[in-house]
PDB file of C-alpha atoms in Angstrom:
ATOM      1  CA  MET A  59    -167.069 -31.600-114.721  1.00 53.00           C
ATOM      2  CA  ALA A  60    -167.649 -32.894-111.267  1.00 57.00           C
ATOM      3  CA  ARG A  61    -164.691 -32.391-108.707  1.00 71.00           C
ATOM      4  CA  ILE A  62    -163.144 -35.487-107.699  1.00 78.00           C
ATOM      5  CA  SER A  63    -161.476 -35.565-104.363  1.00 86.00           C
ATOM      6  CA  THR A  64    -157.900 -35.815-104.129  1.00 90.00           C
ATOM      7  CA  ARG A  65    -158.044 -39.225-102.604  1.00 93.00           C
ATOM      8  CA  LYS A  66    -160.234 -40.629-105.144  1.00 92.00           C
ATOM      9  CA  GLN A  67    -157.607 -39.263-107.880  1.00 93.00           C
ATOM     10  CA  LEU A  68    -154.879 -40.823-106.198  1.00 95.00           C
ATOM     11  CA  ALA A  69    -156.650 -44.138-105.930  1.00 96.00           C
ATOM     12  CA  GLY A  70    -157.655 -43.851-109.600  1.00 95.00           C
ATOM     13  CA  LEU A  71    -154.013 -43.165-110.512  1.00 97.00           C
ATOM     14  CA  ALA A  72    -152.928 -46.201-108.491  1.00 97.00           C
ATOM     15  CA  ALA A  73    -155.607 -48.426-110.212  1.00 97.00           C
ATOM     16  CA  TRP A  74    -154.417 -47.272-113.716  1.00 98.00           C
ATOM     17  CA  ILE A  75    -150.829 -47.837-112.706  1.00 98.00           C
ATOM     18  CA  ALA A  76    -151.686 -51.371-111.295  1.00 98.00           C
ATOM     19  CA  LEU A  77    -153.659 -52.320-114.580  1.00 98.00           C
ATOM     20  CA  MET A  78    -150.592 -51.268-116.803  1.00 98.00           C
ATOM     21  CA  LEU A  79    -148.275 -53.274-114.401  1.00 98.00           C
ATOM     22  CA  ALA A  80    -150.727 -56.234-114.919  1.00 98.00           C
ATOM     23  CA  VAL A  81    -150.468 -55.857-118.740  1.00 97.00           C
ATOM     24  CA  ALA A  82    -146.717 -55.625-118.648  1.00 96.00           C
ATOM     25  CA  VAL A  83    -146.491 -58.752-116.420  1.00 96.00           C
ATOM     26  CA  LEU A  84    -148.342 -60.560-118.883  1.00 96.00           C
ATOM     27  CA  GLY A  85    -146.103 -59.519-121.675  1.00 92.00           C
ATOM     28  CA  ALA A  86    -143.111 -60.242-119.458  1.00 92.00           C
ATOM     29  CA  VAL A  87    -144.175 -63.785-118.566  1.00 95.00           C
ATOM     30  CA  ALA A  88    -144.336 -64.429-122.368  1.00 94.00           C
ATOM     31  CA  SER A  89    -140.990 -62.962-122.897  1.00 89.00           C
ATOM     32  CA  VAL A  90    -139.027 -64.674-120.079  1.00 88.00           C
ATOM     33  CA  ASN A  91    -137.200 -66.802-122.790  1.00 84.00           C
ATOM     34  CA  ALA A  92    -137.550 -64.385-125.623  1.00 85.00           C
ATOM     35  CA  SER A  93    -133.876 -63.338-125.552  1.00 83.00           C
ATOM     36  CA  GLY A  94    -132.473 -66.606-126.896  1.00 88.00           C
ATOM     37  CA  PHE A  95    -135.239 -67.059-129.535  1.00 92.00           C
ATOM     38  CA  TYR A  96    -135.131 -63.538-130.581  1.00 91.00           C
ATOM     39  CA  GLN A  97    -131.270 -63.378-131.133  1.00 91.00           C
ATOM     40  CA  SER A  98    -131.579 -66.683-133.168  1.00 94.00           C
ATOM     41  CA  LEU A  99    -133.914 -65.042-135.666  1.00 96.00           C
ATOM     42  CA  THR A 100    -132.421 -62.975-138.659  1.00 97.00           C
ATOM     43  CA  GLN A 101    -132.762 -59.251-138.064  1.00 96.00           C
ATOM     44  CA  PRO A 102    -132.952 -56.515-140.156  1.00 98.00           C
ATOM     45  CA  ALA A 103    -129.957 -54.089-140.148  1.00 97.00           C
ATOM     46  CA  TRP A 104    -132.323 -51.183-138.556  1.00 98.00           C
ATOM     47  CA  ALA A 105    -133.786 -53.401-135.672  1.00 96.00           C
ATOM     48  CA  PRO A 106    -133.096 -51.742-132.347  1.00 94.00           C
ATOM     49  CA  PRO A 107    -130.990 -53.555-129.820  1.00 91.00           C
ATOM     50  CA  ALA A 108    -132.861 -56.081-127.717  1.00 86.00           C
ATOM     51  CA  ALA A 109    -131.675 -53.930-124.790  1.00 88.00           C
ATOM     52  CA  TRP A 110    -134.039 -51.257-125.811  1.00 93.00           C
ATOM     53  CA  PHE A 111    -137.055 -52.917-125.448  1.00 92.00           C
ATOM     54  CA  GLY A 112    -137.515 -53.350-121.725  1.00 91.00           C
ATOM     55  CA  PRO A 113    -136.773 -49.328-121.084  1.00 96.00           C
ATOM     56  CA  ALA A 114    -138.940 -48.484-124.021  1.00 97.00           C
ATOM     57  CA  TRP A 115    -141.892 -50.542-122.618  1.00 96.00           C
ATOM     58  CA  THR A 116    -141.402 -49.331-119.187  1.00 96.00           C
ATOM     59  CA  THR A 117    -141.536 -45.659-120.488  1.00 98.00           C
ATOM     60  CA  LEU A 118    -144.609 -46.433-122.591  1.00 98.00           C
ATOM     61  CA  TYR A 119    -146.698 -48.338-119.856  1.00 98.00           C
ATOM     62  CA  THR A 120    -146.000 -45.463-117.695  1.00 98.00           C
ATOM     63  CA  LEU A 121    -147.047 -42.784-120.053  1.00 98.00           C
ATOM     64  CA  MET A 122    -150.094 -44.753-120.820  1.00 98.00           C
ATOM     65  CA  ALA A 123    -151.039 -45.048-117.032  1.00 98.00           C
ATOM     66  CA  VAL A 124    -150.788 -41.215-116.658  1.00 98.00           C
ATOM     67  CA  ALA A 125    -152.618 -40.577-119.919  1.00 98.00           C
ATOM     68  CA  VAL A 126    -155.629 -42.839-119.254  1.00 98.00           C
ATOM     69  CA  TRP A 127    -155.693 -41.415-115.652  1.00 98.00           C
ATOM     70  CA  LEU A 128    -155.962 -37.874-116.924  1.00 97.00           C
ATOM     71  CA  VAL A 129    -158.929 -38.822-119.265  1.00 97.00           C
ATOM     72  CA  TRP A 130    -160.482 -40.721-116.464  1.00 97.00           C
ATOM     73  CA  ARG A 131    -160.041 -37.727-113.880  1.00 95.00           C
ATOM     74  CA  ARG A 132    -161.525 -35.058-116.118  1.00 91.00           C
ATOM     75  CA  SER A 133    -164.335 -37.003-117.333  1.00 77.00           C
ATOM     76  CA  GLY A 134    -164.852 -40.626-115.591  1.00 86.00           C
ATOM     77  CA  PHE A 135    -166.307 -43.384-117.553  1.00 91.00           C
ATOM     78  CA  ARG A 136    -169.561 -41.440-118.018  1.00 92.00           C
ATOM     79  CA  GLY A 137    -167.736 -38.571-119.652  1.00 90.00           C
ATOM     80  CA  ALA A 138    -165.353 -40.427-121.879  1.00 94.00           C
ATOM     81  CA  PRO A 139    -167.013 -44.006-122.386  1.00 96.00           C
ATOM     82  CA  LYS A 140    -165.304 -44.364-126.015  1.00 97.00           C
ATOM     83  CA  ALA A 141    -161.918 -43.236-125.045  1.00 97.00           C
ATOM     84  CA  LEU A 142    -161.752 -45.339-121.975  1.00 98.00           C
ATOM     85  CA  THR A 143    -163.231 -48.378-123.601  1.00 98.00           C
ATOM     86  CA  LEU A 144    -160.991 -48.129-126.561  1.00 98.00           C
ATOM     87  CA  PHE A 145    -157.921 -47.860-124.175  1.00 98.00           C
ATOM     88  CA  LEU A 146    -159.119 -50.984-122.170  1.00 98.00           C
ATOM     89  CA  VAL A 147    -159.671 -52.991-125.428  1.00 98.00           C
ATOM     90  CA  GLN A 148    -156.435 -52.046-127.139  1.00 98.00           C
ATOM     91  CA  LEU A 149    -154.733 -53.632-124.115  1.00 98.00           C
ATOM     92  CA  VAL A 150    -155.854 -57.178-125.340  1.00 98.00           C
ATOM     93  CA  PRO A 151    -153.657 -57.203-128.554  1.00 98.00           C
ATOM     94  CA  ASN A 152    -151.038 -55.470-126.519  1.00 98.00           C
ATOM     95  CA  ALA A 153    -150.754 -58.184-124.028  1.00 97.00           C
ATOM     96  CA  LEU A 154    -151.473 -61.071-126.623  1.00 97.00           C
ATOM     97  CA  TRP A 155    -148.845 -60.004-129.150  1.00 97.00           C
ATOM     98  CA  SER A 156    -145.957 -61.385-126.863  1.00 96.00           C
ATOM     99  CA  TRP A 157    -147.457 -64.675-126.531  1.00 97.00           C
ATOM    100  CA  LEU A 158    -148.096 -64.898-130.195  1.00 98.00           C
ATOM    101  CA  PHE A 159    -144.638 -63.960-131.330  1.00 97.00           C
ATOM    102  CA  PHE A 160    -142.152 -65.336-128.450  1.00 95.00           C
ATOM    103  CA  VAL A 161    -144.115 -68.443-127.082  1.00 95.00           C
ATOM    104  CA  TRP A 162    -146.318 -69.630-130.003  1.00 96.00           C
ATOM    105  CA  HIS A 163    -143.938 -68.435-132.927  1.00 97.00           C
ATOM    106  CA  LEU A 164    -146.686 -67.362-135.155  1.00 98.00           C
ATOM    107  CA  GLY A 165    -145.594 -64.671-137.422  1.00 98.00           C
ATOM    108  CA  ALA A 166    -148.609 -64.151-139.356  1.00 98.00           C
ATOM    109  CA  TRP A 167    -150.848 -63.845-136.346  1.00 98.00           C
ATOM    110  CA  SER A 168    -148.384 -61.790-134.494  1.00 98.00           C
ATOM    111  CA  PHE A 169    -148.311 -59.489-137.508  1.00 98.00           C
ATOM    112  CA  ALA A 170    -152.239 -59.090-137.680  1.00 98.00           C
ATOM    113  CA  THR A 171    -152.192 -58.445-133.861  1.00 98.00           C
ATOM    114  CA  VAL A 172    -149.641 -55.811-134.041  1.00 98.00           C
ATOM    115  CA  VAL A 173    -151.441 -54.037-136.870  1.00 98.00           C
ATOM    116  CA  LEU A 174    -154.643 -54.112-135.134  1.00 98.00           C
ATOM    117  CA  LEU A 175    -152.964 -52.911-131.882  1.00 98.00           C
ATOM    118  CA  TRP A 176    -151.723 -49.948-134.155  1.00 98.00           C
ATOM    119  CA  LEU A 177    -155.212 -49.076-135.470  1.00 98.00           C
ATOM    120  CA  MET A 178    -156.681 -49.352-131.926  1.00 98.00           C
ATOM    121  CA  ILE A 179    -153.946 -47.113-130.546  1.00 98.00           C
ATOM    122  CA  LEU A 180    -154.690 -44.508-133.199  1.00 98.00           C
ATOM    123  CA  ALA A 181    -158.339 -44.689-132.407  1.00 98.00           C
ATOM    124  CA  THR A 182    -157.448 -44.381-128.855  1.00 98.00           C
ATOM    125  CA  LEU A 183    -155.167 -41.407-129.366  1.00 98.00           C
ATOM    126  CA  ILE A 184    -157.849 -39.496-131.346  1.00 98.00           C
ATOM    127  CA  SER A 185    -160.305 -40.167-128.678  1.00 97.00           C
ATOM    128  CA  PHE A 186    -157.939 -39.245-125.938  1.00 98.00           C
ATOM    129  CA  LEU A 187    -157.067 -35.902-127.759  1.00 97.00           C
ATOM    130  CA  ARG A 188    -160.744 -34.954-127.682  1.00 96.00           C
ATOM    131  CA  ALA A 189    -161.322 -35.712-124.066  1.00 96.00           C
ATOM    132  CA  HIS A 190    -157.882 -34.334-122.915  1.00 96.00           C
ATOM    133  CA  ARG A 191    -155.175 -33.039-125.417  1.00 98.00           C
ATOM    134  CA  LEU A 192    -152.134 -33.749-123.173  1.00 98.00           C
ATOM    135  CA  ALA A 193    -153.395 -37.386-122.566  1.00 98.00           C
ATOM    136  CA  GLY A 194    -153.666 -37.854-126.283  1.00 98.00           C
ATOM    137  CA  LEU A 195    -150.194 -36.370-126.973  1.00 98.00           C
ATOM    138  CA  MET A 196    -148.762 -38.872-124.261  1.00 98.00           C
ATOM    139  CA  LEU A 197    -150.087 -41.612-126.418  1.00 98.00           C
ATOM    140  CA  LEU A 198    -148.056 -40.477-129.517  1.00 98.00           C
ATOM    141  CA  PRO A 199    -144.670 -42.319-128.267  1.00 98.00           C
ATOM    142  CA  TYR A 200    -146.732 -45.515-127.935  1.00 98.00           C
ATOM    143  CA  LEU A 201    -148.005 -45.226-131.556  1.00 98.00           C
ATOM    144  CA  LEU A 202    -144.676 -44.603-132.957  1.00 98.00           C
ATOM    145  CA  TRP A 203    -143.205 -47.487-131.049  1.00 98.00           C
ATOM    146  CA  VAL A 204    -145.785 -49.655-132.218  1.00 98.00           C
ATOM    147  CA  SER A 205    -145.371 -48.227-135.803  1.00 98.00           C
ATOM    148  CA  LEU A 206    -141.675 -49.638-135.562  1.00 98.00           C
ATOM    149  CA  ALA A 207    -143.039 -52.988-134.113  1.00 98.00           C
ATOM    150  CA  VAL A 208    -145.247 -53.255-137.064  1.00 98.00           C
ATOM    151  CA  ALA A 209    -142.463 -52.989-139.658  1.00 98.00           C
ATOM    152  CA  LEU A 210    -140.069 -54.999-137.484  1.00 98.00           C
ATOM    153  CA  ASN A 211    -142.567 -57.717-136.918  1.00 98.00           C
ATOM    154  CA  TYR A 212    -143.350 -58.169-140.715  1.00 98.00           C
ATOM    155  CA  THR A 213    -139.691 -57.859-141.729  1.00 98.00           C
ATOM    156  CA  VAL A 214    -138.532 -60.568-139.067  1.00 98.00           C
ATOM    157  CA  TRP A 215    -141.363 -62.875-140.107  1.00 98.00           C
ATOM    158  CA  GLN A 216    -140.499 -62.428-143.712  1.00 98.00           C
ATOM    159  CA  LEU A 217    -136.806 -63.127-142.861  1.00 98.00           C
ATOM    160  CA  ASN A 218    -137.529 -66.227-140.616  1.00 98.00           C
ATOM    161  CA  PRO A 219    -140.454 -68.312-142.436  1.00 97.00           C
ATOM    162  CA  VAL A 220    -139.321 -71.426-140.742  1.00 97.00           C
ATOM    163  CA  ALA A 221    -139.010 -70.203-137.121  1.00 96.00           C
ATOM    164  CA  LEU A 222    -142.209 -68.004-137.600  1.00 97.00           C
ATOM    165  CA  GLY A 223    -144.274 -70.092-139.923  1.00 88.00           C
TER     166      GLY A 223
END
């Protein structure tokens, strides 16, 4: 492992945080009017309160930024191309889901996207575990939250076929 200067490590951390902030903003833009739409939908009894989503995603994006930085810091893109590429690619369905569900009201497409996201997170987590154990473990809450999102997306879609046709 090549030694990375402290300055480059901090710049890398800032870059990963900035990337995660950009992804979060993309989702937030799609979710600006989500509250009214989401509250109008029939929800299962086990659905988390809407107020949990913001803090949960803030925590998850922070964990993701630190996890990807740990992998990058240890190995760089040359040392962990699969892990870092998987991480970057999984950000696409992550950002796209909010648009599919909250803006375009596409239940089937949002469900397919969240399932794809779940599979990509699992692959990323496994790759991260191989590159940096702590980084992989830091993605576990993300996988668990998206597991809930898969079940919730499917159930809400099925309970609201007109709104999410």
